[in-house]
Amino acid sequence: MIAEIDISLIDWSRAQFALTAIYHWLFVPLTLGLGIVQAIMETIYYKTGDEFWKKTAKFWMKIFGINFAIGVATGLILEFEFGTNWSNYSWFVGDIFGAPLAIEGVVAFFMEATFIAVMYFGWNKVSKGFHLTSTWLTIVGATISAFWILVANAWMQHPAGMHFNPDTVRNEMDSFWAVALSPVAINKFFHTVLSGWIIGGMVVAGISSWYLLKKRETKFALASIKVGVTFGLIACLLSMWTGDGSAMQVAEKQPMKLAAMEALYEGDNGVNLVGVGILNPSKKEYNDDKDPFLFKIDVPIPKFLSYLSFGKFNAYVPGIKDIIDGGYTTSDGSIALSALEKMRRGKLAVAALANYSLAKADSALFERRADSIKNAATAAESFAITSDGDTILLTSTELFAAKKADVYTRIAESRKQLNDNIKYFGYGYIKEPSDLIPPVALTFYAFRIMIILGGFLFLLFAISAYFSYKNKFETKRWLQWICLISILLAIIAGQAGWVVAEVGRQPWAIQDMLPTSAAISRLATSSVQITFFIFLALFTVLLIAELKIMINAIKKGPQINEQKN
Amino acid sequence: MKNSVLKRIISFYVEGFKNMTIGKTLWLIILVKLFIMFVILKIFFFPNYLGKFDEPAEKQEYILNEFIQRSNNL
């Protein structure tokens, strides 16, 4: 008898993965954002021939390089964890992850490794045009790498372009393009990369503001701020657009996540969007009658959640209770199944997989013994079997044929049962309907943090751009302070976005297909705890190293002789 | 001709590495990090869980049993 999986093992495995992913995500957005900013600055240098812009671009390249060096390969730790802590999941996803991650590896290695060398070593050695092309290709390579990772993540949120093969117990790709160009993947890519651009713009504006506060490198700082805030403002606007697309994807494909984001327990037509709110900690059950909020203020656009989710102000948005109970009409016109019905179908799928594997084993046995059984039939022995209460005498050949037909019928029937219910396979591992509810408070607050900080950053970029283009930024010390502090806020907004995306889809490792309880390896919890704390120590040391090196580089400054320039 | 191109590429990288300032520290950090990751963490703390099986069929059998048992044990 195999013991049940310990809940603490699931929690520690998730905590370890979250820690690694959060750490990795400190570096990636800055790489994506700063990469574009430095390329824009070098483009200005290429166009104008002004050495000031060359030195400006070189300084930001130095910051980019420090961030890149400390962050490089931290994503590989996530792949280690797949193999060790998430082995069931790794096997189950099969080649779906293999293709995008392999492309990511090749692109990352060849594009980034080749062009980043030209970017750093090639000044005055290659032509200005070739150098500029290399700078752009470095960031294009990094962005393409991010695309393939996000394709893999999007597939976990919305599995597409594959079928489950019970013979190999893994998913196999039917269409590479359905995986790569899934609407969830495209939207996730743009929304995530744009969040990186916002962080890049904010880091440039924040560090430059520090120079202004210190009354040094003024020309460099003002020029950098102009580029940084313009870039950040454009990224914010585009991010709002892609965020709207994300909301629609979530509403359609992950309604429970949307309900958790809004702490919406009971659905309705024409639902308002919560602006700010404090959740009621005494609400413990999804079906108790307690108000989920102690306090809330809706966004002053009526029925906005319905509109954002389905493009119609009167659209029905299901709440957590509705999703558990089922029975409402979904956006595609079908009637939603209850959680219990999905769990029943999931159990059928798992049972069908078990029956299929047994029937396949029997068929293999028959095939192996076919010749010997047929030879034995010449002895014309008779067997008595009972069918519908009658006794029928069969020769061993006839019995063999009947049994073989029975085995193949079992294979066909179990395969059909599996195919009919595979959509609900993951529900076969759900113990209680309430297990399908993600941590509501964490998802709700993380979503508010992302949205509120996103709105704040938009305003900050807009105000900063206004003063920057009016040539008044230098005198606005309050704004410089806000820009400096907002580096941290931009990073928090990006991390909060990932918390919404990943915590909000719990308990699923792969939406509807595999919960985390079935995805993890059977390890000792203590071994996961040990590696968690090893990572915590390692990451802290690396982060301190990065900050120390980066602060030193910032203190040293771009070393531009501004009077001369 | 080919040798000349190869030499130029090699000398491009050699000179680039020689002239690095902060880059030398960063490369040191990268190398230490890669050593910790691949030589310590990967080998001692992150073995491939299914690596204990030699054949793909054995891995498949193991995963199949895991998926069936975990549902049955609920």
XYZ file of C-alpha atoms in Angstrom:
639
model
C 0.000 0.000 0.000
C 1.506 3.298 -1.023
C 1.164 6.006 1.608
C -0.732 9.176 0.852
C 1.247 12.219 -0.156
C 1.896 14.472 2.820
C 0.340 17.954 2.454
C 3.486 19.537 3.878
C 5.497 17.942 1.052
C 3.230 19.673 -1.483
C 3.522 22.971 0.359
C 7.298 22.812 0.706
C 7.735 21.774 -2.919
C 5.573 24.693 -3.993
C 7.373 27.073 -1.663
C 10.712 25.974 -3.057
C 9.545 26.464 -6.649
C 8.006 29.836 -5.781
C 11.200 31.004 -4.098
C 13.288 30.063 -7.125
C 10.822 31.588 -9.591
C 10.494 34.833 -7.614
C 14.256 35.139 -7.419
C 14.662 34.399 -11.132
C 12.009 37.019 -11.861
C 14.028 39.716 -10.109
C 16.534 39.592 -12.966
C 14.553 38.685 -16.062
C 12.312 41.783 -16.274
C 15.246 44.113 -15.806
C 17.114 42.308 -18.576
C 14.114 42.632 -20.895
C 13.418 46.269 -20.034
C 16.903 47.659 -19.694
C 17.955 45.846 -22.866
C 15.479 47.856 -24.907
C 16.370 51.147 -23.200
C 20.091 50.727 -23.885
C 19.347 49.743 -27.502
C 17.212 52.881 -27.945
C 20.054 54.991 -26.535
C 22.590 53.401 -28.838
C 20.202 53.971 -31.746
C 20.174 57.687 -30.869
C 23.966 57.593 -30.865
C 23.963 55.851 -34.251
C 21.581 58.451 -35.683
C 23.203 61.570 -34.175
C 26.841 60.513 -33.827
C 26.832 62.292 -30.440
C 29.421 60.656 -28.123
C 27.279 61.608 -25.122
C 24.697 59.027 -26.154
C 27.390 56.399 -26.668
C 28.606 56.911 -23.094
C 25.047 56.981 -21.808
C 24.243 53.706 -23.570
C 27.504 52.181 -22.280
C 26.632 53.028 -18.680
C 23.237 51.349 -18.916
C 24.895 48.397 -20.624
C 27.100 48.060 -17.570
C 24.037 47.918 -15.298
C 22.442 45.481 -17.741
C 25.587 43.320 -17.651
C 25.683 43.154 -13.836
C 22.044 42.135 -13.719
C 22.520 39.644 -16.564
C 25.574 38.036 -14.966
C 23.986 37.558 -11.558
C 20.713 36.337 -13.027
C 22.078 34.096 -15.765
C 21.309 30.389 -15.301
C 19.107 30.945 -12.245
C 16.253 29.671 -14.404
C 18.074 26.349 -14.768
C 17.398 25.667 -11.096
C 13.710 25.528 -11.970
C 14.542 22.772 -14.458
C 16.473 20.890 -11.772
C 13.359 21.047 -9.618
C 11.206 19.670 -12.419
C 13.376 16.559 -12.572
C 13.702 16.048 -8.824
C 10.631 17.458 -7.111
C 8.089 17.318 -9.920
C 8.947 14.072 -11.684
C 5.341 12.946 -12.234
C 4.577 16.297 -13.767
C 7.735 16.240 -15.919
C 6.828 12.841 -17.298
C 3.196 13.807 -17.837
C 3.982 16.964 -19.851
C 6.124 14.859 -22.157
C 7.465 16.604 -25.210
C 5.209 19.635 -24.803
C 7.846 21.295 -22.652
C 10.752 19.687 -24.475
C 10.306 21.613 -27.719
C 9.884 25.139 -26.325
C 12.628 24.686 -23.732
C 15.032 23.243 -26.310
C 14.389 26.172 -28.644
C 14.834 28.526 -25.704
C 18.164 26.929 -24.856
C 19.473 27.123 -28.410
C 18.261 30.689 -28.960
C 19.555 31.834 -25.599
C 22.927 30.295 -26.153
C 23.571 31.287 -29.758
C 21.876 34.657 -30.028
C 22.660 36.057 -26.621
C 26.114 34.500 -26.275
C 27.191 35.661 -29.736
C 25.758 39.146 -29.827
C 26.298 40.041 -26.197
C 30.035 39.545 -26.793
C 29.946 41.968 -29.725
C 27.900 44.373 -27.600
C 30.539 44.483 -24.857
C 33.776 43.794 -26.723
C 32.930 45.293 -30.087
C 33.093 49.050 -29.440
C 35.567 50.523 -31.956
C 36.247 47.049 -33.351
C 33.180 46.514 -35.477
C 31.219 49.095 -37.447
C 28.664 51.250 -35.641
C 25.876 49.598 -37.607
C 27.017 46.091 -36.772
C 27.411 47.002 -33.114
C 23.921 48.494 -32.979
C 22.503 45.405 -34.707
C 24.229 43.209 -32.114
C 22.796 45.242 -29.253
C 19.296 44.893 -30.645
C 19.787 41.181 -31.382
C 20.960 40.600 -27.801
C 17.686 41.884 -26.442
C 15.668 40.274 -29.232
C 17.323 36.962 -28.287
C 16.521 37.457 -24.612
C 12.920 38.322 -25.485
C 12.559 35.274 -27.743
C 13.930 33.136 -24.891
C 11.271 34.582 -22.620
C 8.645 33.809 -25.252
C 9.387 30.072 -25.205
C 9.395 29.904 -21.415
C 6.077 31.724 -21.357
C 4.689 29.347 -23.996
C 5.470 26.487 -21.595
C 3.837 28.343 -18.712
C 0.785 29.248 -20.793
C 0.315 25.601 -21.706
C 0.035 24.795 -18.012
C -2.674 27.455 -17.675
C -4.499 26.278 -20.798
C -3.331 22.922 -22.203
C -3.727 22.953 -26.000
C -2.388 21.234 -29.105
C -1.810 17.808 -27.549
C -3.418 14.497 -26.672
C -2.835 12.142 -23.773
C -1.275 8.821 -24.790
C -2.165 6.113 -22.237
C 0.531 3.821 -23.659
C 3.291 6.223 -22.654
C 1.324 7.907 -19.827
C 2.278 11.296 -21.171
C 0.968 14.071 -23.350
C 2.088 14.183 -26.946
C 2.074 17.213 -29.166
C -0.426 17.266 -32.017
C 0.321 20.751 -33.202
C 3.436 22.734 -32.357
C 1.742 25.926 -33.533
C -1.345 25.321 -31.392
C 0.999 25.202 -28.386
C 3.219 28.113 -29.461
C 0.471 30.410 -30.708
C -2.223 29.628 -28.168
C -4.059 32.882 -27.339
C -3.080 32.434 -23.696
C 0.609 32.152 -24.663
C 0.538 35.216 -26.915
C -1.238 37.319 -24.335
C 0.958 36.122 -21.505
C 4.076 36.865 -23.527
C 3.137 40.469 -24.267
C 1.789 41.180 -20.789
C 4.841 39.691 -19.084
C 7.426 41.304 -21.361
C 5.691 44.657 -21.011
C 5.876 44.358 -17.231
C 9.630 43.917 -17.730
C 9.724 47.060 -19.851
C 7.932 48.985 -17.097
C 10.538 47.810 -14.577
C 13.339 48.713 -17.012
C 11.907 52.202 -17.525
C 11.449 52.687 -13.788
C 14.992 51.529 -12.955
C 16.422 54.011 -15.474
C 14.227 56.841 -14.142
C 14.933 55.892 -10.501
C 18.713 55.637 -10.761
C 18.855 58.811 -12.840
C 16.754 60.571 -10.197
C 19.303 59.540 -7.590
C 21.976 61.400 -9.589
C 19.757 64.485 -9.657
C 19.170 64.242 -5.918
C 22.952 64.065 -5.514
C 23.307 66.959 -7.974
C 25.674 65.117 -10.270
C 25.608 63.705 -13.809
C 22.747 66.092 -14.513
C 22.758 66.023 -18.301
C 23.117 62.254 -18.346
C 20.343 61.818 -15.782
C 17.868 64.134 -17.504
C 18.491 62.540 -20.897
C 18.133 59.039 -19.426
C 14.941 59.995 -17.608
C 13.415 61.288 -20.827
C 14.043 57.956 -22.549
C 13.147 55.869 -19.479
C 9.828 57.497 -18.637
C 8.684 57.677 -22.277
C 9.478 54.004 -22.668
C 7.807 53.187 -19.346
C 4.706 55.185 -20.246
C 4.305 53.381 -23.580
C 4.850 50.037 -21.812
C 2.187 50.925 -19.212
C -0.374 51.797 -21.890
C 0.300 48.598 -23.800
C 0.255 46.638 -20.559
C -3.269 47.883 -19.803
C -4.357 46.612 -23.211
C -2.744 43.188 -22.729
C -4.079 43.072 -19.156
C -7.570 43.436 -20.583
C -6.804 40.499 -22.900
C -5.521 38.487 -19.925
C -8.749 39.112 -18.006
C -10.780 37.724 -20.904
C -8.543 34.660 -21.177
C -8.787 33.998 -17.449
C -12.572 34.492 -17.439
C -12.983 31.955 -20.204
C -10.338 29.374 -19.312
C -9.779 29.741 -15.566
C -13.038 31.066 -14.069
C -12.043 29.968 -10.559
C -8.922 32.137 -10.756
C -11.019 35.141 -11.770
C -13.475 34.486 -8.933
C -10.565 34.327 -6.458
C -9.021 37.517 -7.886
C -12.303 39.290 -7.095
C -13.255 37.255 -3.979
C -16.519 36.695 -5.854
C -18.384 33.885 -4.133
C -21.780 34.287 -5.756
C -21.911 35.150 -9.426
C -24.356 37.419 -11.209
C -25.041 39.310 -14.398
C -23.489 42.739 -14.599
C -20.905 42.371 -11.831
C -18.877 45.337 -10.573
C -15.095 45.273 -10.333
C -13.742 45.613 -6.802
C -11.419 48.600 -6.539
C -10.123 48.161 -3.007
C -11.374 45.992 -0.198
C -10.590 44.154 3.014
C -11.613 40.514 3.131
C -13.571 39.101 6.032
C -11.204 36.679 7.830
C -14.125 34.890 9.485
C -15.362 33.612 6.140
C -13.986 30.088 6.211
C -16.266 28.174 3.840
C -17.240 28.986 0.302
C -20.889 28.173 1.058
C -21.382 29.862 4.413
C -23.548 32.969 4.400
C -20.889 35.329 5.672
C -20.079 38.444 3.683
C -16.653 37.982 2.042
C -15.806 41.634 2.646
C -15.393 43.742 5.753
C -15.100 46.726 3.487
C -14.937 47.336 -0.249
C -15.181 50.081 -2.818
C -16.054 49.153 -6.368
C -14.492 50.756 -9.397
C -16.901 53.568 -10.335
C -17.732 52.044 -13.708
C -20.866 49.920 -13.232
C -20.715 46.251 -14.282
C -17.061 46.658 -15.168
C -16.002 43.124 -14.219
C -18.598 41.648 -16.578
C -17.371 43.923 -19.338
C -13.677 43.189 -18.754
C -14.356 39.447 -18.575
C -16.671 38.909 -21.515
C -16.930 42.234 -23.348
C -20.563 42.717 -22.298
C -21.804 44.808 -19.376
C -24.535 42.333 -18.562
C -22.486 39.149 -18.952
C -22.749 36.525 -16.230
C -19.609 36.064 -14.124
C -19.690 32.886 -12.014
C -18.566 33.045 -8.397
C -16.677 30.407 -6.431
C -19.906 28.793 -5.184
C -21.365 28.683 -8.703
C -18.237 27.032 -10.071
C -18.377 24.399 -7.323
C -22.126 23.834 -7.689
C -22.228 24.097 -11.505
C -25.456 24.540 -13.448
C -24.836 28.028 -14.871
C -24.485 28.776 -18.578
C -20.857 29.283 -19.589
C -19.645 31.788 -22.183
C -19.695 29.075 -24.877
C -23.357 28.319 -24.154
C -22.813 24.980 -22.392
C -24.060 24.223 -18.890
C -21.226 24.124 -16.352
C -20.718 20.818 -14.569
C -20.571 20.707 -10.798
C -17.263 19.989 -9.064
C -18.648 16.639 -7.874
C -19.543 15.645 -11.434
C -16.098 16.656 -12.658
C -14.542 14.629 -9.826
C -16.684 11.639 -10.806
C -15.546 11.941 -14.405
C -11.960 12.366 -13.280
C -12.200 9.135 -11.292
C -13.606 7.443 -14.391
C -10.632 8.689 -16.408
C -8.094 7.388 -13.892
C -9.957 4.062 -13.607
C -10.043 3.825 -17.406
C -6.273 4.376 -17.486
C -5.832 1.548 -14.978
C -8.153 -0.773 -16.920
C -6.496 0.129 -20.181
C -3.045 -0.727 -18.852
C -4.292 -4.080 -17.477
C -6.020 -4.944 -20.750
C -2.904 -3.997 -22.691
C -0.815 -6.255 -20.456
C -3.265 -9.129 -21.080
C -3.184 -8.534 -24.815
C 0.610 -8.615 -24.760
C 0.407 -11.947 -22.910
C -1.953 -13.336 -25.522
C 0.265 -12.233 -28.351
C 3.311 -13.834 -26.718
C 1.530 -17.133 -26.098
C -0.542 -17.246 -29.291
C 1.481 -19.933 -31.030
C 1.766 -22.267 -28.071
C -1.959 -22.024 -27.300
C -2.897 -22.656 -30.925
C -0.652 -25.741 -31.041
C -2.230 -27.050 -27.879
C -5.624 -26.749 -29.583
C -4.834 -29.750 -31.783
C -5.359 -31.845 -28.682
C -9.044 -30.889 -29.102
C -9.498 -30.372 -25.398
C -12.830 -28.901 -24.319
C -13.551 -26.181 -21.797
C -16.803 -25.346 -20.155
C -17.687 -21.730 -19.654
C -20.833 -20.063 -18.538
C -22.468 -17.378 -20.571
C -25.906 -16.030 -19.680
C -26.550 -19.081 -17.549
C -25.890 -21.555 -20.348
C -23.059 -24.002 -20.379
C -21.173 -23.959 -23.634
C -18.417 -26.319 -24.596
C -15.530 -24.733 -26.444
C -12.306 -26.049 -27.840
C -9.183 -24.371 -26.559
C -8.885 -22.536 -29.906
C -12.360 -21.141 -29.553
C -11.718 -20.225 -25.935
C -8.505 -18.476 -26.938
C -10.324 -16.508 -29.636
C -13.103 -15.551 -27.218
C -10.688 -14.428 -24.510
C -8.624 -12.501 -27.005
C -11.720 -10.752 -28.330
C -12.642 -9.942 -24.751
C -9.242 -8.389 -24.102
C -9.443 -6.218 -27.197
C -12.960 -5.171 -26.249
C -11.644 -4.132 -22.832
C -8.894 -2.127 -24.497
C -11.350 -0.359 -26.798
C -13.857 0.325 -24.025
C -11.333 1.630 -21.518
C -9.736 3.781 -24.218
C -13.125 5.253 -25.059
C -13.880 5.866 -21.387
C -10.510 7.564 -20.995
C -10.972 9.747 -24.080
C -14.487 10.725 -22.989
C -13.280 11.858 -19.580
C -9.650 12.913 -20.147
C -10.665 16.579 -19.934
C -11.374 15.944 -16.246
C -8.418 13.644 -15.543
C -6.987 15.906 -12.847
C -10.270 15.972 -10.936
C -9.659 12.289 -10.201
C -7.140 13.473 -7.573
C -9.377 16.022 -5.867
C -10.590 14.941 -2.450
C -13.175 17.628 -1.683
C -14.833 20.227 -3.948
C -13.403 22.959 -1.706
C -9.904 21.767 -2.656
C -10.548 23.408 -6.034
C -10.540 26.887 -4.483
C -7.173 28.687 -4.627
C -5.993 30.830 -1.681
C -8.508 33.649 -2.128
C -6.900 36.262 0.124
C -3.442 35.969 -1.456
C -4.856 36.049 -4.988
C -7.227 38.940 -4.226
C -4.636 41.153 -2.536
C -1.866 40.338 -5.046
C -4.219 41.336 -7.874
C -5.077 44.641 -6.148
C -1.367 45.334 -5.519
C -0.547 44.711 -9.190
C -3.393 46.874 -10.472
C -2.952 49.731 -7.996
C 0.817 49.855 -8.451
C 0.379 49.572 -12.225
C -1.967 52.559 -12.169
C 0.392 54.475 -9.906
C 3.357 53.785 -12.207
C 1.337 54.925 -15.218
C 0.602 58.235 -13.488
C 4.197 58.562 -12.347
C 5.532 58.005 -15.868
C 2.974 60.446 -17.285
C 3.822 63.180 -14.744
C 7.550 62.538 -15.102
C 7.307 62.658 -18.888
C 5.400 65.959 -18.668
C 8.046 67.612 -16.478
C 10.822 65.994 -18.438
C 9.614 67.353 -21.790
C 8.948 70.745 -20.178
C 12.548 70.681 -18.897
C 11.367 71.037 -15.300
C 12.209 67.593 -13.933
C 15.534 68.764 -12.495
C 13.805 71.075 -10.013
C 11.171 68.561 -8.852
C 12.971 66.875 -5.998
C 9.778 65.292 -4.640
C 9.311 63.600 -8.022
C 12.917 62.418 -8.024
C 12.401 60.824 -4.626
C 9.222 59.115 -5.783
C 10.968 57.794 -8.910
C 13.810 56.402 -6.803
C 11.476 54.636 -4.355
C 9.273 53.411 -7.183
C 11.990 51.060 -8.455
C 10.949 48.788 -5.611
C 7.246 49.337 -6.320
C 7.679 48.334 -9.987
C 9.439 45.136 -8.923
C 6.672 44.377 -6.398
C 4.005 44.953 -9.089
C 5.716 42.442 -11.391
C 6.031 39.840 -8.643
C 2.401 40.370 -7.601
C 1.355 39.649 -11.191
C 3.065 36.280 -11.033
C 1.470 35.540 -7.663
C -1.956 36.125 -9.220
C -1.127 33.914 -12.206
C 0.370 31.036 -10.224
C -1.404 31.060 -6.857
C -4.694 31.784 -8.587
C -4.531 28.564 -10.564
C -4.058 26.308 -7.561
C -4.545 23.415 -7.036
C -3.494 22.830 -10.627
C 0.003 22.207 -11.877
C -1.679 21.778 -15.276
C -5.163 23.265 -15.440
C -7.802 20.506 -15.001
C -5.257 17.854 -15.994
C -2.926 17.467 -13.043
C -3.093 18.908 -9.529
C 0.088 19.544 -7.558
C -0.780 16.612 -5.270
C -0.380 14.218 -8.212
C 2.467 16.121 -9.842
C 5.091 15.978 -7.093
C 7.723 13.312 -6.531
C 7.507 11.033 -3.539
C 10.342 12.675 -1.580
C 10.942 13.160 2.111
C 9.633 16.570 3.150
C 12.853 17.191 5.064
C 14.944 16.930 1.885
C 12.801 19.611 0.222
C 13.106 21.782 3.325
C 16.905 21.462 3.203
C 17.110 22.533 -0.432
C 14.667 25.371 0.250
C 16.991 26.836 2.856
C 20.084 26.191 0.727
C 18.463 28.221 -2.043
C 17.431 30.921 0.366
C 21.027 31.281 1.527
C 22.493 31.083 -1.981
C 20.028 33.543 -3.450
C 20.515 35.985 -0.596
C 24.276 35.941 -1.087
C 23.913 36.439 -4.849
C 21.414 39.229 -4.366
C 23.732 41.013 -1.936
C 26.574 40.577 -4.447
C 24.444 42.035 -7.227
C 23.276 44.988 -5.189
C 26.799 45.703 -3.958
C 28.329 45.584 -7.445
C 25.458 47.547 -8.929
C 25.539 50.242 -6.246
C 29.290 50.611 -6.725
C 28.830 50.960 -10.480
C 26.065 53.539 -9.957
C 28.180 55.483 -7.449
C 31.029 55.500 -9.931
C 28.609 56.837 -12.527
C 28.803 57.085 -16.302
C 31.945 59.254 -16.070
C 30.825 61.641 -18.749
C 32.532 64.986 -18.888
C 29.296 66.937 -19.135
C 30.845 70.377 -19.614
C 32.790 69.114 -22.573
C 29.704 67.433 -23.970
C 41.925 32.959 -45.262
C 39.875 30.763 -42.920
C 42.705 30.813 -40.367
C 42.832 34.564 -40.544
C 39.097 34.895 -39.793
C 39.381 32.383 -36.960
C 42.399 34.223 -35.533
C 40.539 37.527 -35.663
C 37.552 36.025 -33.855
C 39.789 34.473 -31.188
C 41.755 37.667 -30.731
C 38.437 39.598 -30.509
C 37.372 37.477 -27.556
C 40.843 37.340 -25.946
C 41.239 41.114 -26.077
C 37.697 41.584 -24.876
C 38.248 39.398 -21.837
C 41.637 41.004 -21.130
C 40.211 44.501 -21.138
C 37.333 43.697 -18.847
C 37.181 45.563 -15.533
C 33.991 44.850 -13.637
C 33.408 41.957 -16.040
C 36.176 39.921 -14.382
C 34.337 40.005 -11.066
C 31.108 39.130 -12.806
C 32.688 36.172 -14.593
C 34.055 34.954 -11.282
C 30.579 35.115 -9.791
C 29.128 33.304 -12.810
C 31.710 30.518 -12.579
C 31.263 30.077 -8.815
C 27.512 30.032 -9.310
C 27.697 27.457 -12.106
C 30.021 25.323 -9.974
C 27.606 25.434 -7.040
C 24.671 24.698 -9.327
C 26.075 21.868 -11.406
C 28.690 20.284 -9.182
C 27.035 20.608 -5.770
C 23.310 21.183 -6.141
C 22.643 19.066 -9.221
C 24.691 16.078 -8.121
C 23.974 15.999 -4.390
C 20.589 17.639 -4.032
C 18.836 17.430 -7.381
C 19.265 13.973 -8.891
C 16.781 13.041 -11.596
C 14.073 11.295 -9.571
C 13.250 8.887 -12.401
C 16.959 8.319 -13.034
C 16.829 5.322 -10.697
C 15.108 3.426 -13.505
C 17.249 2.243 -16.388
C 14.607 1.744 -19.042
C 11.896 4.158 -20.229
C 9.382 1.299 -19.813
C 10.234 1.093 -16.105
C 9.752 4.842 -15.676
C 6.458 4.608 -17.516
C 5.313 1.750 -15.297
C 6.290 3.666 -12.176
C 4.425 6.826 -13.245
C 1.380 4.780 -14.248
C 1.240 3.186 -10.801
C 1.745 6.562 -9.143
C -1.165 8.094 -11.034
C -3.461 5.171 -10.271
C -2.481 4.825 -6.598
C -2.709 8.529 -5.800
C -6.276 8.621 -7.044
C -7.187 5.407 -5.221
C -5.652 6.637 -1.965
C -7.929 9.664 -1.702
